[in-house]
Amino acid sequence: MKLGSFAVSVPQYKIETQVIYQTIRTPTVFERMLMRLCKSYRKTPEIAQLTLVQIFEQQLGVTSASALVGPCVEDLIYLGVLACPASENYMSLRLADISLTPEGLNFLARERLPGRQQQTKVQHLFLPLSNTVQPLRASNLPGTPTSTVFISKDVLEPQDCSAWIRQELEKERHPWKTANTEIHSVQSSVAGVVWEQHQITIECDGSGVLSVKAPGSASFEQWLQMAAADIVWQHILQPILTSEPAANWPRLSDESIRHAREIAPLSRAADSTTDPSATLLHVLTNDAEKDNYFGENLILLHGKKSSILGMTILLRNAEPEIRQLDSKKGSLWLEMTVPEGLPAGLATLRILKKDGAPQAHFSGWGNVFWRGQAQRAALSLTADSTISAEIWQRLQAELQSGLNATHSATAHALTSLWLTPQETITHWQSRNEVRPVAEWLADASEFAAALERYTPHSRAQWQPYWLNALKALMMAGVTRLQTPIQPDEAIHYLTVLNQLVPDHSSDFSALLLDHCSPLTDVASLEQLRKAVGPTSVLPNSLFSSTLLQIWLAEVLTDAPLTLHEPHAFAQSLTTLRNAQQDVLRNVGMKSLTDAATGNLSLKSVKTSALTSVTQWQNAVAALGTLRAAVTSASFSRIDAFDTQVQAWRELVTQKLAHPEAPGKRFVIFDTSALIEYPNLPSCLQ
């Protein structure tokens, strides 16, 4: 298994070299002449006794010999070609006093002379991985390690690169170097370090045996294979695998390592964690990490002294019971005792949202082997499905037996992670069978929200069971009622049910409204209408005499009549108001008033007046149910208006059309009517 890829900084050394060199040249005419004189004539008496000035000026005819030949003599003496006594003026010495040195004889034979020795500095870069040097050129290599893992510069620093540098100088070109240049001395020293970064991969098999590769660098991989085991461990593997402090970390069993699905250095554990949004439930053992999961579903396993903030289950030896703590809305915090038999080093357990599968992670010290030597490494392991399932089953057993009536609905909904949602709903229903409606409805809201969080993919499957459970509880709850439900309570219950089962809230409306106290004001009726929806028919029992009196007082006025229908009283009141308005429009108030005094005024009366009067009287006759619900005083205005209408009808009957046998009637037309409607007589039957 691959533990990961890591950057390793490797030192490269700047080498500064002091080079002493000289350049071989062809001797000048005077230099060659001086060397031949010293070789062939210094023992010839006639010439040996002459000074150099005399020889060049008198014998060879050189004018100003001291100026022309003197510097040549000094150079040859300086170069070690000639040997002579010390003198302030070498041209005044006799030829017998000057001799060729062995080097001089060699140079004369080769017709070559050495130049003056010179010194220069050159810079190279030593590459320890390949044991080579190369000219130092401008680069962007940093002067400090760029990664936290690096090979110390003392490990690969060369002792002396002079021999490598001398060989390299033979191949290189420099401004000071020609074909006749001879290098006399090379002295090298380390002048600085630059760092080159390489990538390595570390793998670990089920037995804990480590292997290291550098896939991007053949030279570094070769060095890793050939380097001493302790060097690679100390400078590369140990910083990666033991970067975490050893205190308080448990020892991981060999079985945990053998059955691990993934292994990573503990320092890389944060990089491999599962996305919290993809997790239904987190189980932690490190209290310091709780803030990273605020608002998530979380279980924290720890010892006696730990505490928790967050949706958490704390497992303490000191307090065996499961205790619920305050938490952020929509999350659950519990604490409980650590189950026995959990593997050492358990760090986290996650229940994944995708398939509900558990995934366990371990953190601690484990045994690994590097080239046959046992070492300790701080590791983070991802367990296989078998180990993860065993841990989750132990936690399930503790939770199943520990949850009781003191815990919230959110805590009980947690069981849906291992039970079917139907079983979880059944258990919740049994807990609420004898509770009042207000209590179990509040519990239902919390339970449904938690159940949906824990089972995000199966809501459609458990929704029918949830609806049946609510119906059963509501039926049992209203059956136990000793007093009617107050309107505000009924409105609250229906509002909650709209949220719990938005498509089925009407199933509960009739049951609740049949046990509800009558409404006394329009505002309560408006809230109730919003709660039950626009189509539900409200029963007559909901309307108190007080509310009916309000409507009766407004029905014959111009005030808006807010009835919040449909209900039985709405149709009667609406029909009555419409009939009154038709009477006022087709008969007129003046005609009604005059009829009360026996005067028939027909100026504002329309042809449909008698029909409007009949509709009014029918509407009044249909108010029997309404009359039975209120006092007779509430109908005073209606009765007064009805008296006026009845008086008008009787007066019209007396003066315009006396009663005849059924089916017959006298009709009187004025000429204006016949002129406006000439076909009217032919339409009468």
Short mmCIF file of C-alpha atoms in Angstrom, two decimals, residues 443-679:
data_model
loop_
_atom_site.label_atom_id
_atom_site.label_comp_id
_atom_site.label_asym_id
_atom_site.label_seq_id
_atom_site.Cartn_x
_atom_site.Cartn_y
_atom_site.Cartn_z
CA ASP A 443 -41.42 15.29 19.79
CA ALA A 444 -42.57 14.28 16.30
CA SER A 445 -41.16 17.42 14.70
CA GLU A 446 -37.74 16.77 16.18
CA PHE A 447 -37.90 13.05 15.42
CA ALA A 448 -38.93 13.54 11.77
CA ALA A 449 -36.14 16.06 11.15
CA ALA A 450 -33.56 13.70 12.66
CA LEU A 451 -34.95 10.66 10.84
CA GLU A 452 -34.68 12.48 7.52
CA ARG A 453 -31.06 13.42 8.26
CA TYR A 454 -30.14 9.86 9.14
CA THR A 455 -32.01 8.25 6.22
CA PRO A 456 -31.75 10.79 3.39
CA HIS A 457 -32.29 8.26 0.61
CA SER A 458 -35.31 6.34 1.95
CA ARG A 459 -37.90 8.98 2.90
CA ALA A 460 -40.37 7.77 0.29
CA GLN A 461 -40.19 4.27 1.79
CA TRP A 462 -40.86 5.19 5.41
CA GLN A 463 -43.31 8.07 4.79
CA PRO A 464 -46.44 5.81 4.77
CA TYR A 465 -45.41 4.26 8.12
CA TRP A 466 -44.83 7.71 9.53
CA LEU A 467 -48.29 8.89 8.44
CA ASN A 468 -49.98 5.85 9.97
CA ALA A 469 -48.12 6.35 13.25
CA LEU A 470 -49.23 9.99 13.45
CA LYS A 471 -52.85 9.06 12.70
CA ALA A 472 -52.85 6.40 15.40
CA LEU A 473 -51.37 8.76 17.96
CA MET A 474 -53.80 11.55 17.05
CA MET A 475 -56.80 9.24 17.31
CA ALA A 476 -55.66 7.99 20.70
CA GLY A 477 -54.84 11.51 21.85
CA VAL A 478 -58.20 13.11 21.07
CA THR A 479 -60.04 10.09 22.47
CA ARG A 480 -58.41 10.69 25.85
CA LEU A 481 -59.34 14.37 25.90
CA GLN A 482 -61.48 15.42 28.87
CA THR A 483 -62.08 18.96 27.60
CA PRO A 484 -62.33 20.42 24.09
CA ILE A 485 -59.21 21.65 22.33
CA GLN A 486 -58.78 25.41 22.40
CA PRO A 487 -58.71 27.06 18.96
CA ASP A 488 -55.13 28.27 19.32
CA GLU A 489 -54.07 24.73 20.23
CA ALA A 490 -55.87 23.27 17.24
CA ILE A 491 -54.27 25.86 14.97
CA HIS A 492 -50.83 24.99 16.37
CA TYR A 493 -51.43 21.25 15.96
CA LEU A 494 -52.54 21.67 12.36
CA THR A 495 -49.56 23.92 11.57
CA VAL A 496 -47.17 21.28 12.91
CA LEU A 497 -48.95 18.55 10.96
CA ASN A 498 -48.66 20.62 7.78
CA GLN A 499 -44.91 20.54 8.27
CA LEU A 500 -44.77 16.86 9.20
CA VAL A 501 -47.05 15.51 6.45
CA PRO A 502 -47.75 18.43 4.10
CA ASP A 503 -49.70 16.33 1.61
CA HIS A 504 -51.85 14.59 4.22
CA SER A 505 -52.64 17.21 6.86
CA SER A 506 -56.31 17.17 5.81
CA ASP A 507 -56.50 13.64 7.22
CA PHE A 508 -56.22 15.17 10.70
CA SER A 509 -58.33 18.31 10.23
CA ALA A 510 -61.78 16.77 10.72
CA LEU A 511 -60.63 14.83 13.79
CA LEU A 512 -59.19 17.89 15.47
CA LEU A 513 -61.96 20.31 14.51
CA ASP A 514 -64.65 17.98 15.85
CA HIS A 515 -62.98 18.31 19.28
CA CYS A 516 -62.24 22.02 19.07
CA SER A 517 -63.93 24.77 21.10
CA PRO A 518 -66.03 27.27 19.07
CA LEU A 519 -64.27 30.29 17.57
CA THR A 520 -65.16 33.70 18.94
CA ASP A 521 -63.48 36.10 16.52
CA VAL A 522 -62.66 36.45 12.84
CA ALA A 523 -58.89 36.57 13.45
CA SER A 524 -58.91 33.06 14.93
CA LEU A 525 -61.01 31.85 12.02
CA GLU A 526 -58.49 33.33 9.59
CA GLN A 527 -55.60 31.51 11.29
CA LEU A 528 -57.58 28.29 11.34
CA ARG A 529 -58.39 28.62 7.64
CA LYS A 530 -54.67 28.98 6.86
CA ALA A 531 -53.95 25.90 8.95
CA VAL A 532 -56.58 23.63 7.37
CA GLY A 533 -56.21 24.91 3.82
CA PRO A 534 -58.58 26.70 1.44
CA THR A 535 -60.82 23.75 0.55
CA SER A 536 -61.66 22.06 3.86
CA VAL A 537 -65.29 22.56 4.97
CA LEU A 538 -65.44 23.78 8.57
CA PRO A 539 -68.10 22.17 10.82
CA ASN A 540 -70.92 24.29 12.29
CA SER A 541 -69.73 23.49 15.80
CA LEU A 542 -66.68 25.73 15.30
CA PHE A 543 -68.78 28.92 15.10
CA SER A 544 -69.78 30.49 18.38
CA SER A 545 -72.81 32.74 18.75
CA THR A 546 -70.42 35.64 19.29
CA LEU A 547 -68.82 35.14 15.87
CA LEU A 548 -72.21 34.62 14.20
CA GLN A 549 -73.54 37.83 15.77
CA ILE A 550 -70.59 39.73 14.30
CA TRP A 551 -71.53 38.52 10.83
CA LEU A 552 -75.25 39.15 11.34
CA ALA A 553 -74.44 42.72 12.38
CA GLU A 554 -72.40 43.25 9.22
CA VAL A 555 -74.44 41.33 6.66
CA LEU A 556 -76.84 44.22 5.85
CA THR A 557 -74.05 46.86 5.81
CA ASP A 558 -71.43 47.87 3.29
CA ALA A 559 -68.63 46.51 5.49
CA PRO A 560 -66.58 43.65 3.98
CA LEU A 561 -68.02 40.31 5.01
CA THR A 562 -65.02 38.10 5.90
CA LEU A 563 -66.42 34.57 6.14
CA HIS A 564 -63.34 32.42 5.34
CA GLU A 565 -65.51 29.84 3.63
CA PRO A 566 -66.34 27.09 2.84
CA HIS A 567 -68.72 26.36 5.72
CA ALA A 568 -72.52 26.07 6.05
CA PHE A 569 -73.09 29.58 7.40
CA ALA A 570 -71.12 31.23 4.62
CA GLN A 571 -73.63 30.34 1.90
CA SER A 572 -76.65 31.53 3.92
CA LEU A 573 -75.04 34.85 4.82
CA THR A 574 -73.73 35.47 1.33
CA THR A 575 -77.15 34.68 -0.21
CA LEU A 576 -78.84 37.02 2.28
CA ARG A 577 -76.49 39.93 1.54
CA ASN A 578 -76.89 39.47 -2.24
CA ALA A 579 -80.70 39.30 -1.91
CA GLN A 580 -80.78 42.51 0.15
CA GLN A 581 -78.63 44.31 -2.40
CA ASP A 582 -80.97 43.14 -5.21
CA VAL A 583 -83.99 44.47 -3.31
CA LEU A 584 -82.34 47.84 -2.77
CA ARG A 585 -81.33 47.96 -6.42
CA ASN A 586 -84.66 46.81 -7.97
CA VAL A 587 -87.16 48.15 -5.43
CA GLY A 588 -85.37 50.99 -3.75
CA MET A 589 -85.31 52.10 -0.16
CA LYS A 590 -87.76 54.95 -0.77
CA SER A 591 -90.38 52.61 -2.15
CA LEU A 592 -89.92 50.33 0.88
CA THR A 593 -90.22 53.26 3.28
CA ASP A 594 -93.33 54.65 1.58
CA ALA A 595 -94.97 51.22 1.62
CA ALA A 596 -94.75 51.21 5.41
CA THR A 597 -97.13 54.23 5.44
CA GLY A 598 -99.47 52.74 2.83
CA ASN A 599 -98.14 54.76 -0.09
CA LEU A 600 -96.97 52.93 -3.19
CA SER A 601 -94.05 54.67 -4.87
CA LEU A 602 -93.05 53.04 -8.17
CA LYS A 603 -90.66 55.63 -9.54
CA SER A 604 -87.48 53.58 -8.77
CA VAL A 605 -89.07 50.14 -9.03
CA LYS A 606 -87.70 47.90 -11.78
CA THR A 607 -89.48 45.09 -13.57
CA SER A 608 -87.47 42.48 -11.60
CA ALA A 609 -88.52 43.94 -8.25
CA LEU A 610 -90.96 41.16 -7.40
CA THR A 611 -88.30 38.52 -8.19
CA SER A 612 -85.80 40.25 -5.90
CA VAL A 613 -88.38 40.38 -3.11
CA THR A 614 -89.10 36.67 -3.52
CA GLN A 615 -85.35 35.84 -3.37
CA TRP A 616 -85.01 37.88 -0.19
CA GLN A 617 -87.88 36.11 1.50
CA ASN A 618 -86.45 32.72 0.49
CA ALA A 619 -83.02 33.72 1.90
CA VAL A 620 -84.60 34.74 5.21
CA ALA A 621 -86.53 31.49 5.37
CA ALA A 622 -83.23 29.55 4.95
CA LEU A 623 -81.75 31.06 8.13
CA GLY A 624 -83.33 28.50 10.39
CA THR A 625 -80.03 26.91 11.45
CA LEU A 626 -78.50 30.30 12.04
CA ARG A 627 -81.50 31.47 14.12
CA ALA A 628 -81.16 28.45 16.34
CA ALA A 629 -77.52 29.31 17.12
CA VAL A 630 -78.00 32.92 18.27
CA THR A 631 -80.47 35.03 20.22
CA SER A 632 -83.44 36.62 18.51
CA ALA A 633 -81.98 40.05 19.18
CA SER A 634 -79.20 39.26 16.73
CA PHE A 635 -81.80 39.18 13.93
CA SER A 636 -83.36 42.56 14.75
CA ARG A 637 -81.98 44.38 11.69
CA ILE A 638 -82.79 41.47 9.40
CA ASP A 639 -86.30 41.15 10.79
CA ALA A 640 -86.88 44.90 10.46
CA PHE A 641 -85.82 44.88 6.83
CA ASP A 642 -87.89 41.77 6.21
CA THR A 643 -90.94 43.55 7.65
CA GLN A 644 -90.45 46.41 5.22
CA VAL A 645 -90.13 44.00 2.29
CA GLN A 646 -93.24 42.09 3.33
CA ALA A 647 -95.24 45.33 3.66
CA TRP A 648 -94.14 46.46 0.21
CA ARG A 649 -95.13 43.12 -1.33
CA GLU A 650 -98.56 43.18 0.26
CA LEU A 651 -99.19 46.76 -0.89
CA VAL A 652 -98.11 45.96 -4.44
CA THR A 653 -100.36 42.93 -4.49
CA GLN A 654 -103.34 44.92 -3.32
CA LYS A 655 -102.94 47.83 -5.70
CA LEU A 656 -101.39 46.36 -8.81
CA ALA A 657 -102.37 42.72 -9.12
CA HIS A 658 -104.96 41.04 -6.92
CA PRO A 659 -104.48 37.40 -6.24
CA GLU A 660 -106.05 35.08 -8.71
CA ALA A 661 -106.31 31.37 -9.13
CA PRO A 662 -103.04 29.58 -9.26
CA GLY A 663 -101.28 30.12 -12.55
CA LYS A 664 -103.10 33.34 -13.37
CA ARG A 665 -102.33 36.97 -12.76
CA PHE A 666 -103.37 40.39 -13.94
CA VAL A 667 -100.63 42.32 -15.64
CA ILE A 668 -100.96 46.05 -16.27
CA PHE A 669 -98.81 47.72 -18.93
CA ASP A 670 -98.35 51.39 -19.47
CA THR A 671 -97.88 52.75 -22.96
CA SER A 672 -94.20 53.41 -22.38
CA ALA A 673 -93.60 49.74 -21.69
CA LEU A 674 -95.41 48.66 -24.83
CA ILE A 675 -93.56 51.19 -26.94
CA GLU A 676 -90.20 50.02 -25.57
CA TYR A 677 -91.06 46.30 -25.77
CA PRO A 678 -93.69 45.83 -28.57
CA ASN A 679 -93.35 42.04 -28.51
#
